[in-house]
Short mmCIF file of C-alpha atoms in Angstrom, two decimals:
data_model
loop_
_atom_site.label_atom_id
_atom_site.label_comp_id
_atom_site.label_asym_id
_atom_site.label_seq_id
_atom_site.Cartn_x
_atom_site.Cartn_y
_atom_site.Cartn_z
CA MET A 114 51.80 -39.33 -163.23
CA GLU A 115 48.52 -38.07 -164.79
CA ALA A 116 46.36 -40.36 -162.65
CA ASN A 117 48.17 -39.08 -159.56
CA VAL A 118 47.62 -35.46 -160.68
CA LEU A 119 43.89 -36.11 -161.23
CA PHE A 120 43.62 -37.71 -157.78
CA TRP A 121 45.25 -34.72 -156.07
CA ALA A 122 43.43 -32.15 -158.24
CA THR A 123 40.11 -33.72 -157.24
CA SER A 124 41.07 -33.49 -153.57
CA ILE A 125 42.18 -29.86 -153.92
CA MET A 126 38.95 -28.92 -155.71
CA ASN A 127 36.90 -30.69 -153.01
CA PHE A 128 38.87 -28.70 -150.42
CA THR A 129 37.89 -25.53 -152.31
CA TYR A 130 34.19 -26.42 -152.29
CA SER A 131 34.47 -27.16 -148.54
CA PHE A 132 35.75 -23.61 -148.05
CA ILE A 133 32.83 -22.25 -150.12
CA TYR A 134 30.14 -24.22 -148.26
CA HIS A 135 31.64 -23.43 -144.85
CA PHE A 136 31.70 -19.72 -145.71
CA LEU A 137 28.09 -19.80 -146.93
CA GLN A 138 26.94 -21.67 -143.84
CA ASN A 139 28.47 -19.02 -141.58
CA SER A 140 27.48 -15.97 -143.61
CA SER A 141 24.34 -13.88 -143.26
CA LYS A 142 24.85 -12.42 -146.74
CA ARG A 143 22.62 -13.58 -149.59
CA LEU A 144 24.61 -15.10 -152.45
CA PRO A 145 23.99 -12.90 -155.54
CA PHE A 146 25.22 -15.50 -158.06
CA GLU A 147 25.21 -19.25 -158.53
CA ILE A 148 28.12 -21.45 -157.55
CA PRO A 149 28.97 -23.72 -160.51
CA GLU A 150 29.11 -27.43 -159.78
CA ILE A 151 32.21 -28.56 -161.61
CA ARG A 152 34.55 -31.47 -161.01
CA PHE A 153 37.39 -33.34 -162.60
CA VAL A 154 36.71 -36.39 -164.74
CA ARG A 155 36.75 -39.75 -163.04
CA ALA A 156 39.69 -41.81 -164.18
CA GLY A 157 41.45 -45.08 -163.65
CA VAL A 158 44.59 -46.86 -164.73
CA ALA A 159 44.34 -49.98 -166.90
CA ILE A 160 47.35 -52.27 -167.05
CA VAL A 161 47.83 -54.87 -169.78
CA HIS A 162 50.01 -57.83 -168.84
CA ASP A 163 51.91 -60.22 -171.07
CA GLN A 164 52.46 -63.79 -170.00
CA THR A 165 55.45 -65.85 -170.87
CA THR A 166 55.76 -69.46 -169.95
CA GLY A 167 58.81 -71.55 -169.49
CA PRO A 168 59.19 -75.23 -168.76
CA THR A 169 58.45 -74.70 -165.07
CA THR A 170 57.46 -71.04 -164.68
CA LEU A 171 54.82 -68.54 -165.65
CA LYS A 172 55.93 -64.90 -165.74
CA CYS A 173 53.76 -61.82 -166.09
CA SER A 174 55.05 -58.46 -167.16
CA ILE A 175 53.40 -55.13 -167.87
CA SER A 176 53.21 -54.53 -171.60
CA ARG A 177 51.07 -51.38 -171.67
CA THR A 178 49.50 -48.92 -169.23
CA TYR A 179 46.54 -46.68 -170.06
CA LEU A 180 44.85 -43.80 -168.32
CA ILE A 181 41.10 -44.18 -168.86
CA GLU A 182 39.05 -41.03 -168.31
CA GLU A 183 35.35 -40.29 -168.17
CA ARG A 184 34.21 -38.96 -171.53
CA ILE A 185 33.50 -35.24 -171.88
CA ASN A 186 30.54 -34.61 -174.17
CA GLU A 187 31.99 -31.79 -176.29
CA SER A 188 28.97 -31.67 -178.59
CA LYS A 189 26.72 -30.72 -175.66
CA ASP A 190 28.77 -27.99 -173.96
CA GLY A 191 31.88 -27.47 -176.04
CA PHE A 192 35.44 -27.78 -174.82
CA PHE A 193 37.26 -24.77 -173.38
CA LYS A 194 40.70 -23.89 -172.10
CA PHE A 195 39.78 -21.57 -169.21
CA ILE A 196 43.19 -20.86 -167.65
CA ASN A 197 46.57 -22.12 -168.82
CA ASN A 198 49.49 -23.02 -166.57
CA GLY A 199 51.73 -20.18 -167.77
CA SER A 200 49.61 -17.35 -166.39
CA ALA A 201 47.02 -16.59 -163.71
CA VAL A 202 44.97 -14.57 -166.20
CA PRO A 203 41.88 -16.42 -167.48
CA LEU A 204 41.68 -16.76 -171.25
CA ASP A 205 39.14 -14.66 -173.18
CA MET A 206 35.80 -16.41 -173.55
CA THR A 207 33.16 -15.36 -176.06
CA ARG A 208 30.36 -17.35 -174.44
CA LYS A 209 28.89 -15.74 -171.31
CA ASP A 210 28.56 -19.04 -169.40
CA ALA A 211 32.17 -19.96 -170.21
CA ARG A 212 33.36 -16.50 -169.13
CA GLU A 213 31.48 -16.85 -165.82
CA LEU A 214 32.97 -20.30 -165.23
CA SER A 215 36.41 -18.93 -166.05
CA GLU A 216 35.95 -16.24 -163.38
CA PHE A 217 34.82 -18.88 -160.89
CA LEU A 218 37.90 -21.00 -161.65
CA ALA A 219 40.15 -17.95 -161.11
CA PHE A 220 38.41 -17.54 -157.74
CA THR A 221 39.10 -21.21 -156.90
CA GLN A 222 42.79 -20.63 -157.60
CA HIS A 223 42.74 -17.69 -155.18
CA VAL A 224 41.10 -19.85 -152.49
CA GLN A 225 43.65 -22.64 -152.98
CA PHE A 226 46.65 -20.31 -152.92
CA TYR A 227 45.33 -18.43 -149.89
CA LYS A 228 44.21 -21.45 -147.82
CA THR A 229 47.51 -23.29 -148.44
CA LYS A 230 49.46 -20.16 -147.47
CA GLY A 231 50.90 -19.84 -150.96
CA ALA A 232 51.93 -23.48 -151.37
CA VAL A 233 49.64 -24.81 -154.14
CA TYR A 234 46.88 -24.07 -156.66
CA LEU A 235 45.35 -25.81 -159.68
CA SER A 236 45.95 -24.52 -163.19
CA ASP A 237 45.75 -25.50 -166.86
CA LEU A 238 42.01 -25.71 -166.28
CA GLN A 239 40.16 -27.05 -169.31
CA GLY A 240 37.11 -29.07 -170.19
CA SER A 241 33.36 -28.59 -170.48
CA MET A 242 30.95 -26.61 -168.34
CA GLN A 243 30.68 -29.53 -165.85
CA LEU A 244 33.86 -31.59 -166.22
CA LEU A 245 37.52 -30.60 -166.19
CA THR A 246 40.44 -32.70 -167.37
CA ASP A 247 44.24 -32.72 -167.58
CA PRO A 248 44.99 -30.12 -164.88
CA GLN A 249 48.36 -29.05 -163.56
CA ILE A 250 49.10 -28.77 -159.88
CA MET A 251 51.24 -25.72 -159.35
CA THR A 252 53.41 -25.91 -156.24
CA SER A 253 55.87 -23.55 -154.65
CA PRO A 254 59.39 -24.15 -155.98
CA LEU A 255 60.39 -24.41 -152.31
CA ILE A 256 58.41 -27.65 -151.98
CA GLY A 257 60.41 -30.68 -153.01
CA GLU A 258 63.53 -28.59 -153.61
CA GLY A 259 62.94 -28.21 -157.35
CA ALA A 260 61.80 -31.80 -157.97
CA GLU A 261 59.03 -32.26 -160.52
CA ILE A 262 56.48 -33.35 -157.95
CA PHE A 263 53.53 -33.17 -160.35
CA GLY A 264 55.30 -33.19 -163.71
CA ASP A 265 56.85 -30.61 -165.97
CA GLY A 266 53.62 -28.57 -166.26
CA ASN A 267 54.33 -27.25 -162.77
CA VAL A 268 55.98 -24.02 -163.99
CA PRO A 269 58.01 -22.25 -161.25
CA SER A 270 57.98 -18.84 -162.97
CA ALA A 271 54.18 -18.94 -163.32
CA PHE A 272 53.82 -20.00 -159.70
CA ASN A 273 56.05 -17.17 -158.49
CA SER A 274 54.14 -14.56 -160.50
CA PHE A 275 50.68 -15.79 -159.42
CA PRO A 276 50.15 -13.25 -156.59
CA GLU A 277 50.88 -10.34 -158.95
CA GLN A 278 49.00 -11.74 -161.97
CA HIS A 279 45.80 -12.84 -160.24
CA CYS A 280 43.10 -10.18 -160.58
CA CYS A 281 40.48 -10.51 -157.88
CA ASN A 282 36.98 -10.64 -159.33
CA HIS A 283 33.52 -10.15 -157.83
CA ILE A 284 33.53 -13.72 -156.47
CA CYS A 285 36.84 -13.23 -154.64
CA ARG A 286 35.50 -10.02 -153.11
CA TRP A 287 32.13 -11.52 -152.14
CA PHE A 288 33.91 -14.34 -150.30
CA GLU A 289 36.10 -11.72 -148.59
CA LEU A 290 39.39 -13.16 -149.80
CA PRO A 291 42.35 -10.91 -149.08
CA GLU A 292 44.15 -9.30 -151.98
CA LEU A 293 47.08 -11.47 -153.00
CA ALA A 294 50.48 -9.90 -152.67
CA ALA A 295 54.09 -10.94 -152.48
CA SER A 296 53.56 -11.20 -148.71
CA VAL A 297 51.51 -14.38 -149.25
CA ALA A 298 54.43 -15.94 -151.10
CA SER A 299 56.74 -14.96 -148.24
CA ASP A 300 54.27 -16.57 -145.81
CA ALA A 301 54.67 -19.79 -147.81
CA ARG A 302 58.45 -19.57 -147.52
CA SER A 303 58.20 -19.27 -143.74
CA VAL A 304 55.67 -22.12 -143.46
CA ILE A 305 57.81 -24.42 -145.62
CA SER A 306 61.07 -23.55 -143.87
CA ASN A 307 59.46 -24.19 -140.46
CA SER A 308 58.13 -27.63 -141.41
#
């Protein structure tokens, strides 16, 4: 499950950066801040097999499965929990660079929620100043009819309260994102029911 979540989270974050670069390419405004270059750790699944032999057969079975992730150098940058999956409000950061990254990540959630018409956004964002790990993919409870598509960290109550809890910051405003409201969530309901 976690490898699948990392795969999809990477795709969703790449989608977010595509939105950013497309907006910048088509804008005449000068960007007054830097866009952080952050990504999710690279990961893979390692499977350990056991072999059993009989008089005429050789059987292999899976004995263990591991998720292997790129190492985050905590001693260089530290390790931060920027936003948890129970709330859209970024956690308080004492370091200025971590606070700025936290604001950027809140902006990325806004982009994801808006561009998917209220269907999905990434949360439980944690890691260093360059690498994130162990995210949650928050999806509308209307998708999958209540099934745990991306695991039990996909909290329906947090998803439903996202439009009201998200506070637009200077990045959201600079990129001209619309204020989130319950109407976005209703847009998602109509999109999902029409598909």
